[in-house]
């Protein structure tokens, strides 16, 4: 940087991706660096993404059409690599019946830093086939750093059949810290 | 800062939180030697976060908790953001149903009670489903205040004929600021 005082420096009113900001990466001579606006942007995006109020990951997927052990069709996602259909719930009760479908949401590498992330989701209720699309979504076991299991249960039949949903959405929060 | 042209600077392809950006302090008369300043890059991230304020796309609070506690006892909070505690309050009855209820107390009060509340409990454990098939909802608009919100858990399998709790429930709030 030329030897200038502040009043000699032209002020810009916007920062472009191709502009540079200078500084130091350490205190030693030779530690001087320049960072492009693009690099600054990446840093700021990562900084904000790490905040607790930002979603860690999300996915919407088609719950039907995949065999047990196969991956389902993902409509859209963020930090999710795949969603695997697991075997259906086993009813362990002695009274009313209960079953439903299970899925394992697999995260992209390095997405989760802790296992106590929050999970919320929703499914179809009553689209085209009100007797078969009235599912509720919930947790189905513990969280891990690499995946999370969720279940979809048919409310109309009180989980008494094995129907599932064409459209399931799940959002994860608080795992990136 | 050495007297260099931009091309003489090594380009940093990443900006680390511990790197320093340099510039001038606006609080001093311009053009004076001594007004140069360095800022830790993490301060730039904090500046942007503060400048953003609370945006509508940010969660304003969230919590994950284990609800298996007695009435009038605090649930075990596993992780949270802007939530001080979760108290299991008395079950509510009516219309041949009974629901368990949890009062989520905010760490920093909201500015209003018109926030959005979404949540999800369990519908099964790792492989089975029985007495884990809960749905979660807001108990009443009237119980949403700037300082706390009450959510209720409904046992779907038994159509709410007994009060159940979930071992892992997530509740997320948007708005309210």
Coordinates of C-alpha atoms in Angstrom, one line a residue:
Chain A
X1 CA 0.0 0.0 0.0
X2 CA 1.4 3.4 -0.9
X3 CA 2.4 5.6 2.0
X4 CA -0.8 7.7 2.2
X5 CA -2.9 9.3 4.8
X6 CA -6.6 8.7 4.9
X7 CA -7.5 12.0 3.2
X8 CA -5.4 10.9 0.2
X9 CA -7.4 7.6 -0.3
X10 CA -10.3 7.7 -2.7
X11 CA -13.5 6.5 -0.9
X12 CA -15.6 3.8 -2.7
X13 CA -19.3 3.5 -2.1
X14 CA -19.5 -0.2 -2.9
X15 CA -17.3 -3.2 -2.5
X16 CA -17.0 -5.3 -5.6
X17 CA -16.0 -9.0 -5.8
X18 CA -12.9 -8.0 -7.7
X19 CA -11.8 -5.3 -5.2
X20 CA -9.2 -6.1 -2.6
X21 CA -8.9 -5.5 1.1
X22 CA -5.5 -5.7 2.7
X23 CA -4.3 -6.8 6.1
X24 CA -2.1 -9.3 7.9
X25 CA -2.4 -13.0 8.4
X26 CA 0.3 -12.9 11.2
X27 CA 2.5 -10.3 12.8
X28 CA 5.7 -11.3 11.0
X29 CA 7.2 -9.4 8.1
X30 CA 5.8 -11.1 5.0
X31 CA 2.4 -11.7 6.7
X32 CA 0.8 -9.0 4.5
X33 CA -2.1 -10.3 2.5
X34 CA -4.8 -9.1 0.1
X35 CA -8.2 -10.6 0.1
X36 CA -10.7 -10.2 -2.8
X37 CA -14.2 -9.1 -2.3
X38 CA -15.2 -12.7 -3.2
X39 CA -13.1 -14.1 -0.4
X40 CA -14.5 -11.6 2.1
X41 CA -18.0 -12.6 1.0
X42 CA -17.2 -16.3 1.6
X43 CA -15.9 -15.5 5.0
X44 CA -19.0 -13.5 5.9
X45 CA -21.3 -16.2 4.6
X46 CA -19.6 -18.8 6.7
X47 CA -19.7 -16.6 9.7
X48 CA -23.4 -16.0 9.5
X49 CA -24.1 -19.7 8.6
X50 CA -22.5 -20.6 11.9
X51 CA -24.9 -18.6 14.0
X52 CA -27.5 -20.4 16.0
X53 CA -30.5 -18.7 14.3
X54 CA -29.6 -20.2 10.9
X55 CA -30.8 -23.6 9.7
X56 CA -28.1 -26.3 9.7
X57 CA -29.7 -28.4 6.9
X58 CA -33.1 -29.0 5.3
X59 CA -34.6 -31.4 2.8
X60 CA -37.9 -32.1 1.1
X61 CA -38.3 -35.6 -0.4
X62 CA -40.8 -38.1 -1.8
X63 CA -41.5 -40.7 0.8
X64 CA -42.9 -43.2 -1.6
X65 CA -41.4 -45.2 -4.4
X66 CA -38.2 -46.5 -2.8
X67 CA -37.5 -50.0 -1.5
X68 CA -36.3 -50.5 2.0
X69 CA -32.6 -49.7 2.0
X70 CA -32.8 -47.5 -1.1
X71 CA -32.5 -43.8 -1.3
X72 CA -35.7 -41.8 -1.9
X73 CA -36.2 -39.0 -4.4
X74 CA -35.0 -35.6 -3.0
X75 CA -37.0 -32.6 -4.3
X76 CA -34.7 -30.0 -2.7
X77 CA -32.1 -29.9 0.0
X78 CA -29.3 -28.0 1.9
X79 CA -26.5 -29.9 3.5
X80 CA -28.3 -33.2 3.0
X81 CA -26.5 -35.8 0.8
X82 CA -29.3 -38.5 0.7
X83 CA -32.4 -39.8 2.4
X84 CA -32.6 -43.6 2.9
X85 CA -35.8 -45.5 3.5
X86 CA -35.5 -47.8 6.5
X87 CA -37.7 -50.7 7.4
X88 CA -41.1 -49.8 8.8
X89 CA -41.7 -49.3 12.5
X90 CA -42.4 -52.5 14.5
X91 CA -45.4 -52.2 16.7
X92 CA -44.3 -53.2 20.2
X93 CA -47.5 -52.3 21.9
X94 CA -50.1 -54.7 23.3
X95 CA -53.1 -52.5 22.7
X96 CA -53.8 -50.4 19.7
X97 CA -51.8 -51.0 16.6
X98 CA -49.1 -48.6 15.4
X99 CA -46.7 -48.6 12.6
X100 CA -45.3 -46.2 10.0
X101 CA -42.5 -45.5 7.7
X102 CA -39.0 -44.6 8.7
X103 CA -36.3 -42.6 6.9
X104 CA -32.7 -41.8 7.6
X105 CA -31.6 -38.3 6.5
X106 CA -27.9 -38.4 5.7
X107 CA -26.0 -35.1 6.1
X108 CA -23.4 -33.7 3.9
X109 CA -19.9 -34.1 5.4
X110 CA -18.9 -31.7 8.2
X111 CA -22.5 -30.4 8.5
X112 CA -23.2 -31.2 12.1
X113 CA -20.8 -30.4 15.0
X114 CA -23.1 -31.6 17.8
X115 CA -25.9 -34.2 18.1
X116 CA -28.4 -32.0 20.0
X117 CA -29.6 -30.2 16.9
X118 CA -33.3 -29.4 16.6
X119 CA -35.5 -31.2 14.1
X120 CA -38.9 -30.1 12.8
X121 CA -40.9 -31.5 9.9
X122 CA -44.2 -31.7 8.1
X123 CA -46.0 -34.0 5.7
X124 CA -49.0 -34.1 3.4
X125 CA -52.4 -34.2 5.0
X126 CA -55.3 -34.9 2.6
X127 CA -54.0 -34.1 -0.8
X128 CA -55.9 -36.1 -3.5
X129 CA -56.3 -39.1 -1.2
X130 CA -57.4 -37.9 2.2
X131 CA -57.5 -41.5 3.4
X132 CA -53.8 -42.1 2.6
X133 CA -52.0 -38.8 2.9
X134 CA -52.8 -37.8 6.4
X135 CA -49.3 -38.3 7.9
X136 CA -47.6 -36.8 10.8
X137 CA -43.8 -36.6 11.0
X138 CA -41.7 -37.0 14.1
X139 CA -38.4 -38.2 15.5
X140 CA -37.6 -41.9 15.3
X141 CA -34.5 -42.4 17.4
X142 CA -31.4 -40.5 18.4
X143 CA -29.5 -37.9 16.4
X144 CA -26.0 -38.5 15.2
X145 CA -23.4 -36.3 13.6
X146 CA -23.9 -37.9 10.2
X147 CA -27.6 -38.8 10.1
X148 CA -31.0 -38.4 11.7
X149 CA -33.9 -40.8 11.7
X150 CA -37.5 -39.6 11.3
X151 CA -40.8 -41.4 11.0
X152 CA -44.1 -40.7 9.2
X153 CA -47.2 -42.1 10.7
X154 CA -50.7 -42.4 9.2
X155 CA -52.9 -40.4 11.6
X156 CA -56.2 -41.4 10.1
X157 CA -55.5 -45.1 10.7
X158 CA -53.7 -44.3 14.0
X159 CA -50.6 -45.8 12.4
X160 CA -52.5 -48.9 11.6
X161 CA -51.3 -49.2 8.1
X162 CA -48.1 -48.6 6.2
X163 CA -49.0 -45.6 4.1
X164 CA -46.6 -42.7 3.8
X165 CA -46.3 -39.4 2.1
X166 CA -45.3 -38.1 -1.3
X167 CA -43.9 -34.9 0.2
X168 CA -42.0 -34.7 3.5
X169 CA -40.1 -31.7 4.7
X170 CA -37.6 -31.7 7.5
X171 CA -35.5 -28.7 8.9
X172 CA -32.5 -29.0 11.2
X173 CA -31.2 -26.2 13.4
X174 CA -28.4 -25.7 15.9
X175 CA -26.1 -28.4 14.7
X176 CA -23.4 -26.4 13.1
X177 CA -22.0 -24.9 16.3
Chain B
X1 CA 1.9 -1.6 6.6
X2 CA 4.9 -1.8 4.2
X3 CA 5.0 0.6 1.3
X4 CA 3.8 -1.9 -1.4
X5 CA 1.6 -2.0 -4.5
X6 CA -1.3 -4.4 -4.5
X7 CA 0.4 -6.9 -6.8
X8 CA 3.2 -7.3 -4.3
X9 CA 0.8 -8.7 -1.7
X10 CA 0.3 -12.4 -1.4
X11 CA -3.3 -13.2 -2.1
X12 CA -5.1 -15.0 0.7
X13 CA -7.6 -17.5 -0.7
X14 CA -9.3 -17.8 2.6
X15 CA -9.9 -15.2 5.3
X16 CA -9.5 -16.6 8.8
X17 CA -11.3 -15.1 11.9
X18 CA -7.9 -14.4 13.4
X19 CA -6.6 -12.5 10.3
X20 CA -6.4 -8.7 10.6
X21 CA -7.8 -6.2 8.2
X22 CA -6.3 -2.7 8.3
X23 CA -7.8 0.7 7.7
X24 CA -8.3 4.1 9.4
X25 CA -10.2 5.1 12.5
X26 CA -12.9 7.5 11.6
X27 CA -12.9 8.9 15.1
X28 CA -9.7 10.7 14.5
X29 CA -9.0 13.7 12.2
X30 CA -8.3 12.3 8.8
X31 CA -4.9 12.5 7.4
X32 CA -3.1 12.1 10.7
X33 CA -0.4 9.6 11.2
X34 CA -1.7 7.4 14.1
X35 CA -5.2 6.9 12.8
X36 CA -4.4 3.6 11.2
X37 CA -6.2 0.6 12.8
X38 CA -6.3 -3.1 12.5
X39 CA -9.5 -5.2 13.0
X40 CA -9.7 -8.9 13.7
X41 CA -11.7 -10.5 10.9
X42 CA -14.1 -12.0 13.4
X43 CA -15.1 -8.4 14.3
X44 CA -16.1 -7.9 10.7
X45 CA -18.4 -10.9 11.1
X46 CA -19.9 -9.5 14.3
X47 CA -20.3 -6.1 12.7
X48 CA -22.3 -7.6 9.9
X49 CA -24.4 -9.7 12.3
X50 CA -25.2 -6.6 14.4
X51 CA -25.9 -4.6 11.3
X52 CA -28.3 -7.2 10.1
X53 CA -30.3 -7.0 13.3
X54 CA -33.0 -9.6 13.7
X55 CA -34.2 -10.5 10.2
X56 CA -37.5 -12.3 9.5
X57 CA -35.6 -15.3 8.2
X58 CA -33.7 -15.8 11.5
X59 CA -35.0 -18.1 14.2
X60 CA -35.5 -15.9 17.3
X61 CA -35.5 -18.9 19.7
X62 CA -35.4 -22.7 19.6
X63 CA -35.1 -25.6 22.0
X64 CA -34.7 -29.3 22.1
X65 CA -35.8 -31.1 25.3
X66 CA -36.7 -34.4 27.0
X67 CA -40.2 -34.1 28.3
X68 CA -40.1 -37.1 30.6
X69 CA -40.4 -35.2 33.9
X70 CA -43.1 -34.7 36.5
X71 CA -45.6 -31.9 36.3
X72 CA -44.1 -28.7 37.7
X73 CA -40.5 -29.8 37.0
X74 CA -38.2 -28.5 34.4
X75 CA -37.7 -30.6 31.3
X76 CA -34.1 -31.6 30.4
X77 CA -33.0 -29.1 27.8
X78 CA -30.5 -30.7 25.4
X79 CA -29.7 -27.5 23.4
X80 CA -31.3 -24.1 22.9
X81 CA -31.0 -20.6 21.6
X82 CA -32.7 -17.8 23.6
X83 CA -34.5 -20.2 25.8
X84 CA -33.9 -20.2 29.6
X85 CA -35.9 -23.2 30.6
X86 CA -38.8 -25.5 29.8
X87 CA -41.3 -26.3 32.5
X88 CA -43.8 -29.1 32.4
X89 CA -47.1 -27.6 33.6
X90 CA -50.3 -29.3 34.5
X91 CA -51.9 -31.6 31.9
X92 CA -55.0 -30.1 30.2
X93 CA -58.2 -32.1 29.7
X94 CA -61.3 -31.7 27.6
X95 CA -63.3 -33.3 24.8
X96 CA -62.4 -36.7 26.0
X97 CA -58.7 -36.0 25.6
X98 CA -55.8 -35.1 27.8
X99 CA -52.6 -33.4 26.7
X100 CA -49.3 -32.8 28.4
X101 CA -48.1 -29.2 28.3
X102 CA -44.8 -27.5 28.4
X103 CA -44.1 -23.8 29.1
X104 CA -41.0 -22.5 27.1
X105 CA -39.5 -19.5 28.8
X106 CA -37.4 -17.2 26.7
X107 CA -34.0 -16.0 27.9
X108 CA -34.5 -12.6 26.3
X109 CA -38.1 -11.6 26.0
X110 CA -39.7 -11.2 22.6
X111 CA -41.1 -7.8 21.6
X112 CA -44.5 -9.1 20.9
X113 CA -46.6 -12.4 21.1
X114 CA -47.2 -12.7 17.4
X115 CA -44.3 -15.0 16.7
X116 CA -44.5 -18.2 14.8
X117 CA -44.2 -21.5 16.7
X118 CA -43.4 -24.8 15.0
X119 CA -42.3 -28.0 16.7
X120 CA -42.0 -31.8 16.4
X121 CA -41.9 -34.6 19.0
X122 CA -41.3 -38.3 18.4
X123 CA -43.4 -40.7 16.5
X124 CA -41.3 -43.7 17.4
X125 CA -38.1 -44.8 18.8
X126 CA -35.2 -46.3 16.8
X127 CA -37.2 -49.2 15.4
X128 CA -40.5 -49.4 17.1
X129 CA -43.6 -47.4 17.7
X130 CA -45.8 -47.5 20.7
X131 CA -46.6 -44.7 23.1
X132 CA -44.2 -42.6 21.1
X133 CA -46.6 -41.4 18.5
X134 CA -47.1 -37.8 19.6
X135 CA -48.1 -34.6 17.8
X136 CA -47.2 -31.2 19.1
X137 CA -49.1 -27.9 18.8
X138 CA -49.5 -24.5 20.4
X139 CA -51.8 -24.9 23.4
X140 CA -53.4 -21.5 23.0
X141 CA -52.8 -18.2 21.3
X142 CA -53.5 -16.7 24.8
X143 CA -50.6 -18.6 26.3
X144 CA -48.2 -17.1 23.9
X145 CA -46.6 -14.1 25.6
X146 CA -43.5 -12.0 25.2
X147 CA -41.8 -14.1 27.9
X148 CA -43.0 -17.6 27.3
X149 CA -45.1 -19.9 25.1
X150 CA -47.0 -23.1 26.0
X151 CA -47.0 -26.1 23.7
X152 CA -49.0 -29.3 24.1
X153 CA -48.2 -32.9 23.2
X154 CA -51.0 -35.1 22.0
X155 CA -50.9 -38.9 21.9
X156 CA -52.2 -39.8 18.5
X157 CA -52.2 -43.5 18.8
X158 CA -54.6 -43.4 21.7
X159 CA -56.4 -40.3 20.4
X160 CA -55.3 -38.3 23.3
X161 CA -57.0 -40.4 25.9
X162 CA -54.0 -40.3 28.1
X163 CA -51.1 -37.8 28.6
X164 CA -47.9 -38.8 26.9
X165 CA -44.6 -36.9 26.6
X166 CA -41.8 -37.1 24.1
X167 CA -38.2 -37.9 24.9
X168 CA -36.9 -35.5 22.2
X169 CA -39.0 -32.5 21.2
X170 CA -37.9 -29.5 19.1
X171 CA -39.7 -26.2 19.1
X172 CA -38.6 -23.3 16.9
X173 CA -39.7 -19.7 17.0
X174 CA -39.6 -17.1 14.2
X175 CA -40.6 -13.4 14.5
X176 CA -41.6 -11.8 17.7
X177 CA -38.9 -9.2 17.5

